[in-house]
PDB file of C-alpha atoms in Angstrom:
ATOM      1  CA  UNK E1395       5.972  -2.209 -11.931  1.00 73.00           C
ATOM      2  CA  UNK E1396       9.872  -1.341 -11.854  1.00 79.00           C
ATOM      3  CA  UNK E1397      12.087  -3.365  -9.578  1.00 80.00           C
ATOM      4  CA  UNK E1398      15.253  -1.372  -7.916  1.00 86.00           C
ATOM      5  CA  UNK E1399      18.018  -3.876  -6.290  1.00 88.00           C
ATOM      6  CA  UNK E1400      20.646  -1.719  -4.068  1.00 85.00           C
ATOM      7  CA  UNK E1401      22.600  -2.525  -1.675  1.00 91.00           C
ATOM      8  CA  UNK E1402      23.011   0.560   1.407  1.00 91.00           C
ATOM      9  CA  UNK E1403      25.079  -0.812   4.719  1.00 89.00           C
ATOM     10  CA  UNK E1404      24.417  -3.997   5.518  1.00 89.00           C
ATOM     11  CA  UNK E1405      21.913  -4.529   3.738  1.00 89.00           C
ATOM     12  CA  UNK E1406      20.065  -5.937   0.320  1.00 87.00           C
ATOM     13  CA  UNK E1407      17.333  -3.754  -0.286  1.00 86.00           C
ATOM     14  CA  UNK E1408      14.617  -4.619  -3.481  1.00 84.00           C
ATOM     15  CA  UNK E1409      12.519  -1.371  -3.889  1.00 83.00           C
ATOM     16  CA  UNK E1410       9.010  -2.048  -5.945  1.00 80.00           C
ATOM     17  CA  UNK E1411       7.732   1.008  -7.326  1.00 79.00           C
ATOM     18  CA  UNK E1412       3.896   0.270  -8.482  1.00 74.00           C
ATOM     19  CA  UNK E1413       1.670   2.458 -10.277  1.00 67.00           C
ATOM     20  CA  UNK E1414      -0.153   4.944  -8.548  1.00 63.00           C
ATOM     21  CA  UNK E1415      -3.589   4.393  -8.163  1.00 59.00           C
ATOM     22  CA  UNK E1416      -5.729   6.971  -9.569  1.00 56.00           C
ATOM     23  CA  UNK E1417      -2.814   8.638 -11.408  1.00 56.00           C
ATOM     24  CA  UNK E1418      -2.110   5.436 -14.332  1.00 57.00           C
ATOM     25  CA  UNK E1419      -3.583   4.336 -17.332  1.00 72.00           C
ATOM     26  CA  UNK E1420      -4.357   0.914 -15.573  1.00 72.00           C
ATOM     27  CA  UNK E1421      -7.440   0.665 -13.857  1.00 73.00           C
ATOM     28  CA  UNK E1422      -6.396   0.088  -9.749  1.00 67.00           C
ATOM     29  CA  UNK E1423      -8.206  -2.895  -9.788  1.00 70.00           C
ATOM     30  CA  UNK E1424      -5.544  -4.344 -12.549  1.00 77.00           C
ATOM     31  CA  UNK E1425      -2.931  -2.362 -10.472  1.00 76.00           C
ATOM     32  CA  UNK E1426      -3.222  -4.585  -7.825  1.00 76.00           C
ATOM     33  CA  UNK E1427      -3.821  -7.607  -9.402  1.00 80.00           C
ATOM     34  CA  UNK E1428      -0.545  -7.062 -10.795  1.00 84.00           C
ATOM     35  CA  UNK E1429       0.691  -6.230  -7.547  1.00 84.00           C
ATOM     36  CA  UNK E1430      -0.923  -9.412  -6.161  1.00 87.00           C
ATOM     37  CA  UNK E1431       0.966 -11.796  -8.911  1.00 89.00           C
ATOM     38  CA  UNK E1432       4.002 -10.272  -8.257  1.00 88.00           C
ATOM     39  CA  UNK E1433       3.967 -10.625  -4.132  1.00 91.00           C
ATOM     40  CA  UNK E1434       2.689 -14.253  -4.931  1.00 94.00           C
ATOM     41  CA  UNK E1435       5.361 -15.106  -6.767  1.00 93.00           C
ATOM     42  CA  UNK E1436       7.820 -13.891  -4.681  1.00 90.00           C
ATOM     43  CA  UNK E1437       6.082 -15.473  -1.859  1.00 94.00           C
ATOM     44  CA  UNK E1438       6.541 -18.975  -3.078  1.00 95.00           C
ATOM     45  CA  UNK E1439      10.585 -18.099  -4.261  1.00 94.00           C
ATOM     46  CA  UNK E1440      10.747 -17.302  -0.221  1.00 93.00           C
ATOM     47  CA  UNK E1441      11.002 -13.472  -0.687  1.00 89.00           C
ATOM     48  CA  UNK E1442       9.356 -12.171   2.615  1.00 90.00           C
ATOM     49  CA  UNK E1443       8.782  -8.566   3.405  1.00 91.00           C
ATOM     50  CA  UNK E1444      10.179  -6.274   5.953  1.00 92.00           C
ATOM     51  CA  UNK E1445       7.775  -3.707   5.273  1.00 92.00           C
ATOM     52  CA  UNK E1446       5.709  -1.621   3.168  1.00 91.00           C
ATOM     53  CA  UNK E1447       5.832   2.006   2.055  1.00 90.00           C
ATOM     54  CA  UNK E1448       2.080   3.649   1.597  1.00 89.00           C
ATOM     55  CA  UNK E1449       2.661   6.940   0.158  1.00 88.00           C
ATOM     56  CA  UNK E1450       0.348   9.772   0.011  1.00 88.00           C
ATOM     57  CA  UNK E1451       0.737  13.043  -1.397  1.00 89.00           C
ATOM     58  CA  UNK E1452      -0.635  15.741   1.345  1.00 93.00           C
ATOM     59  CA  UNK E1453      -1.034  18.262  -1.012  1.00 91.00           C
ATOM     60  CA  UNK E1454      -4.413  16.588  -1.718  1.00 84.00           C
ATOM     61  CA  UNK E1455      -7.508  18.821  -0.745  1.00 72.00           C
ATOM     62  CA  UNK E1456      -9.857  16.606  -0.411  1.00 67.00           C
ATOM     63  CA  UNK E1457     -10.179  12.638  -0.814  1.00 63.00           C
ATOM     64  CA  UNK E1458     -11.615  11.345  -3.812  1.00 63.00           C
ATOM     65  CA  UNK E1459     -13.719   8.753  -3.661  1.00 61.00           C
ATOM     66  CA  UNK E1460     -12.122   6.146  -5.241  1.00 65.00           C
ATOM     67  CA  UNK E1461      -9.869   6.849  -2.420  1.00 70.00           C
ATOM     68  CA  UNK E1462     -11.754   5.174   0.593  1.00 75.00           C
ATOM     69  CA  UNK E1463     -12.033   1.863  -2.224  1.00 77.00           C
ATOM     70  CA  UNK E1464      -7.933   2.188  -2.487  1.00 78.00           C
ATOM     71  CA  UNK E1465      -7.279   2.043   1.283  1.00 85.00           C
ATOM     72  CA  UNK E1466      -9.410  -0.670   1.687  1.00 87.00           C
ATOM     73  CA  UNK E1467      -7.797  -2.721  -0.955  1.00 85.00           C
ATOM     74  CA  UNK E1468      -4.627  -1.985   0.480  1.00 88.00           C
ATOM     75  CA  UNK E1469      -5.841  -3.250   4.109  1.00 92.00           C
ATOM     76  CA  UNK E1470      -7.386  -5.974   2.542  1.00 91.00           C
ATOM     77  CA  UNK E1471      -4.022  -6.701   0.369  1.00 91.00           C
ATOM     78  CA  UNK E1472      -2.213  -6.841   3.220  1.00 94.00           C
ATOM     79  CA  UNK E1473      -4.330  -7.996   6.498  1.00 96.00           C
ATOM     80  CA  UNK E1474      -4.301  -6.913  10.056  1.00 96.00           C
ATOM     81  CA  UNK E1475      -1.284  -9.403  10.741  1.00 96.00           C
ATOM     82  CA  UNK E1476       1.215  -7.394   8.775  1.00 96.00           C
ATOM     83  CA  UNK E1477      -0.155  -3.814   9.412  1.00 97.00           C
ATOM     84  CA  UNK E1478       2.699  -3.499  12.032  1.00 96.00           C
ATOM     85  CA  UNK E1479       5.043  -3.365   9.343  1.00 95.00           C
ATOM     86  CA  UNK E1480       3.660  -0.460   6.690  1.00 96.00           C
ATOM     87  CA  UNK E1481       4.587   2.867   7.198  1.00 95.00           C
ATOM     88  CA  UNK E1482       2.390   5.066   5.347  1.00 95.00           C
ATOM     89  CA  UNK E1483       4.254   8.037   4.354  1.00 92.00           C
ATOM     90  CA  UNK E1484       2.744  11.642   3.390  1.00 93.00           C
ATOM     91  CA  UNK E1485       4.908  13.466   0.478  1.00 92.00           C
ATOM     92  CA  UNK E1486       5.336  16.965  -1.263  1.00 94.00           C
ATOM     93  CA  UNK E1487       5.424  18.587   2.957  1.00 95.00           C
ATOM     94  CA  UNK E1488       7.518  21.375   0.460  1.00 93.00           C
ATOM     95  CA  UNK E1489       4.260  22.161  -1.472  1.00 95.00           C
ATOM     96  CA  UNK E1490       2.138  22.967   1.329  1.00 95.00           C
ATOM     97  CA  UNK E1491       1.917  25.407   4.860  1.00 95.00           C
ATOM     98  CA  UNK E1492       3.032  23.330   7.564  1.00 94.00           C
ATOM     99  CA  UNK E1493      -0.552  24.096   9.344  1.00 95.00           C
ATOM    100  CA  UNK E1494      -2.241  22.681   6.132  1.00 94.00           C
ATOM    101  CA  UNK E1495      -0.155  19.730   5.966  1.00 95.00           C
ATOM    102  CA  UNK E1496      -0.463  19.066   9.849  1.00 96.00           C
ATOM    103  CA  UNK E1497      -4.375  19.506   9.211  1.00 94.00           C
ATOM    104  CA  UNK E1498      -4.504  16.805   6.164  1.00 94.00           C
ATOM    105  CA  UNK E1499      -2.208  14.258   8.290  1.00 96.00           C
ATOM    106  CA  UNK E1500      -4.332  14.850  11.375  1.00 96.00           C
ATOM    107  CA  UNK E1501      -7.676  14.301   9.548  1.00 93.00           C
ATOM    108  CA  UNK E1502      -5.910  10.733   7.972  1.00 94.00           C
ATOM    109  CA  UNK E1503      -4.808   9.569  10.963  1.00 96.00           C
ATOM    110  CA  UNK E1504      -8.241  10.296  12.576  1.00 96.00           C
ATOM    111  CA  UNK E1505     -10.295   8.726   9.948  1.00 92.00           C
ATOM    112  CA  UNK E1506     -11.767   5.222  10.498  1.00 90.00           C
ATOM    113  CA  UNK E1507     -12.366   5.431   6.632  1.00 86.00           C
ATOM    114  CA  UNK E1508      -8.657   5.609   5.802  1.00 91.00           C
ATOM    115  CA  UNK E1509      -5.948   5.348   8.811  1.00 95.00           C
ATOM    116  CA  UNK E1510      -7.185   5.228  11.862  1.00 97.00           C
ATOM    117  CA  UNK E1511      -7.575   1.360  11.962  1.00 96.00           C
ATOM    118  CA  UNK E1512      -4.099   0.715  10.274  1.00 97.00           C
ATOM    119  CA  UNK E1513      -2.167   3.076  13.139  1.00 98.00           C
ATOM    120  CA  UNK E1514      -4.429   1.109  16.081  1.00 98.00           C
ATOM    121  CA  UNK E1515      -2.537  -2.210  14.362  1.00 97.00           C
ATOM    122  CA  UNK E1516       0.753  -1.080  14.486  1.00 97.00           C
ATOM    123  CA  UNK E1517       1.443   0.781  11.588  1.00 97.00           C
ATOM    124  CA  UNK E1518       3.647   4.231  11.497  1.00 96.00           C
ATOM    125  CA  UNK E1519       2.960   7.493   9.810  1.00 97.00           C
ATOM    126  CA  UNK E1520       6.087   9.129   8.617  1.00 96.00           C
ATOM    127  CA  UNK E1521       6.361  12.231   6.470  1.00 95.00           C
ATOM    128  CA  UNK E1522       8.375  11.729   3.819  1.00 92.00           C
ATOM    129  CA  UNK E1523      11.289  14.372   2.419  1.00 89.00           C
ATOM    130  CA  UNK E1524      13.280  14.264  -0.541  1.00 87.00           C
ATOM    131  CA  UNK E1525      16.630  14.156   1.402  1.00 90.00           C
ATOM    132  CA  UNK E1526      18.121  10.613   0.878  1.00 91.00           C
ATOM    133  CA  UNK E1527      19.624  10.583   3.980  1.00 90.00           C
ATOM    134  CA  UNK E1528      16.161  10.830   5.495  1.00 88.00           C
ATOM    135  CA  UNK E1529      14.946   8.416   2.632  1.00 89.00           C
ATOM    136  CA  UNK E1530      17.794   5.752   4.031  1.00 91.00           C
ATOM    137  CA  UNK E1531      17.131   6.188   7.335  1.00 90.00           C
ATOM    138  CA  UNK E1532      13.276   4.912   6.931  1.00 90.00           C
ATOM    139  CA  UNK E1533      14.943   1.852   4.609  1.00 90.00           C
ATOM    140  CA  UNK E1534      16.933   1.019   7.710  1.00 91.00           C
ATOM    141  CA  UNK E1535      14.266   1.388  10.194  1.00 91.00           C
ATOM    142  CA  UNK E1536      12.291  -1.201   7.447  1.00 92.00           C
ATOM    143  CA  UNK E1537      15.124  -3.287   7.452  1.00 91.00           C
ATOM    144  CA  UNK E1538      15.412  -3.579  11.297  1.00 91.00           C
ATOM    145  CA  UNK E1539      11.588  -5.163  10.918  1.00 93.00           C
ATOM    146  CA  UNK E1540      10.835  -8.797  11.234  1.00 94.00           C
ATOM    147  CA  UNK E1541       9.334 -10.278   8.044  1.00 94.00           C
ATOM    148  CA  UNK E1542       5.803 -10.677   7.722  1.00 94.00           C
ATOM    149  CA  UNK E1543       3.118 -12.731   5.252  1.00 95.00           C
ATOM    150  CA  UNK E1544       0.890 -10.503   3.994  1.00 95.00           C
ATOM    151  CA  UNK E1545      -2.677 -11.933   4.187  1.00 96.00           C
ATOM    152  CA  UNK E1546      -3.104 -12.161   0.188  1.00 95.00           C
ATOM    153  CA  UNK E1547       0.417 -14.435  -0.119  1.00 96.00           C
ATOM    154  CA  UNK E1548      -1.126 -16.818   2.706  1.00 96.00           C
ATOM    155  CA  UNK E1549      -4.470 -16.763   1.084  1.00 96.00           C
ATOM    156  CA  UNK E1550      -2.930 -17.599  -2.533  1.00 95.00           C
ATOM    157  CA  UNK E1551      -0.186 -19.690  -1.257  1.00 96.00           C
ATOM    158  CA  UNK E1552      -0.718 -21.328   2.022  1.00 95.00           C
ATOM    159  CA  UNK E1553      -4.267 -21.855   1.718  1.00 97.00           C
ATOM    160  CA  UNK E1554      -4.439 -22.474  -2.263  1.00 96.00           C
ATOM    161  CA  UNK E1555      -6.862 -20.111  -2.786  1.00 95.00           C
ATOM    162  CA  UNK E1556      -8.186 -18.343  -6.504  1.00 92.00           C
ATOM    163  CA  UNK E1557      -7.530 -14.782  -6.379  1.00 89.00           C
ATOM    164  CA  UNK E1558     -10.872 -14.049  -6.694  1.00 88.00           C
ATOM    165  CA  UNK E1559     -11.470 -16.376  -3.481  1.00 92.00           C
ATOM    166  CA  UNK E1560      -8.789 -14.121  -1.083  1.00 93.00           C
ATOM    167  CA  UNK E1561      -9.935 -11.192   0.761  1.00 93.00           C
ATOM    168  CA  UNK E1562      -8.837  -9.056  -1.562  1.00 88.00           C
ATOM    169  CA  UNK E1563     -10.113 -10.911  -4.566  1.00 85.00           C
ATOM    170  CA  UNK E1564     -13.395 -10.677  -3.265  1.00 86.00           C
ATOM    171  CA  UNK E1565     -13.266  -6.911  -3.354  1.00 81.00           C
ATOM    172  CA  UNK E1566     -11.500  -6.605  -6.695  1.00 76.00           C
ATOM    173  CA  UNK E1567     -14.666  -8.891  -8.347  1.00 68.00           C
ATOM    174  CA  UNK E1568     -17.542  -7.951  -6.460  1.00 59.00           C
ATOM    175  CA  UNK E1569     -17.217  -4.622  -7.776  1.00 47.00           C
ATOM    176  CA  UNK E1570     -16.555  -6.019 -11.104  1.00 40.00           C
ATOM    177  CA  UNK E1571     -19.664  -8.823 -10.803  1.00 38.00           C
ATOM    178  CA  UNK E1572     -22.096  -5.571  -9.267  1.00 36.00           C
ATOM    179  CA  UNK E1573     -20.820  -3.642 -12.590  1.00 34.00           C
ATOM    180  CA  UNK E1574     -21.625  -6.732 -15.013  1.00 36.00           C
ATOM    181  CA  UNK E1575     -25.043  -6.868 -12.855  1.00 37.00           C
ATOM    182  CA  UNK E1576     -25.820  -2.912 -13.542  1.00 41.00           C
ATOM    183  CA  UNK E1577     -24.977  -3.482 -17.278  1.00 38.00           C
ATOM    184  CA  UNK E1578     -27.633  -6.034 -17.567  1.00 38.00           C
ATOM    185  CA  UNK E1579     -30.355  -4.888 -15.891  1.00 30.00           C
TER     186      UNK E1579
END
């Protein structure tokens, strides 16, 4: 993960870019327990979020299906509680016919496998451009958020919990435990 500290207006901003799942040479289940560590331990420094950027790139045909696992890790990472504050952003409008794009978005949105339940808590859909004025703009609607607790930091924090005891844990090692349970049989 890379960490970028700027300062635009008023404002502190931290940016965390993570790997991508699906698109990494770590597996997404280490992506996010890297991910997890790091919101932990800014969690108990008393770092609290504003928001969270979900980015996906619309130029995708079709959803793989490690996708529908992703989205539910990410729901799970972050709990309904917080859902208000994640945008989840659709890229690379510039590679595709508007029709397409407004197609892909639509079918998202729509989908109790992948949006539909975040955008019934709360959470926006913005298309994302490469114009940093645009880019800002978003930051500054973020920054206008209250902070939330994302359900992992209470879980690990709050509650003293084991990763592999939070919501999220749970996911991340039943998959792995069913694997180990495959390989034996």
């Amino acid at each position: 993960m890379r960490y970028y500290p700027f300062r635009h207006g008023r404002h502190n901003y931290v940016l965390v870019d993570t790997p991508g799942f699906d698109d990494s040479t770590m597996s997404n289940d280490d992506i996010t327990k890297t991910l997890v560590e790091w919101l932990e331990s800014s969690y108990r420094r008393g770092q609290r979020l504003n928001g969270i950027v979900y980015i996906h790139d619309i130029t995708k045909t079709r959803m793989q299906g490690s996708a529908y696992h992703n989205i539910k890790m990410f729901r799970n990472l972050c709990g309904d509680g917080a859902l208000g504050n994640v945008i989840l952003a659709t890229s690379f409008w510039d590679l595709v016919e508007p029709s397409f794009g407004e197609r892909r978005e639509r079918e998202l949105v729509d989908s109790k496998d992948f949006w539909a339940h975040m955008v019934a808590k709360g959470s926006r859909v913005v298309r994302l451009t490469s114009c940093r004025s645009d880019c800002l703009k978003l930051l500054e609607q973020i920054a206008g958020n209250s902070k939330c607790d994302l359900l992992v930091q209470q879980e690990l924090v709050t509650e003293n919990r084991a990763i592999e005891d939070t919501t999220v844990g749970r996911q991340i090692y039943c998959v792995i435990k069913f694997s180990l349970v495959v390989f034996i049989l």
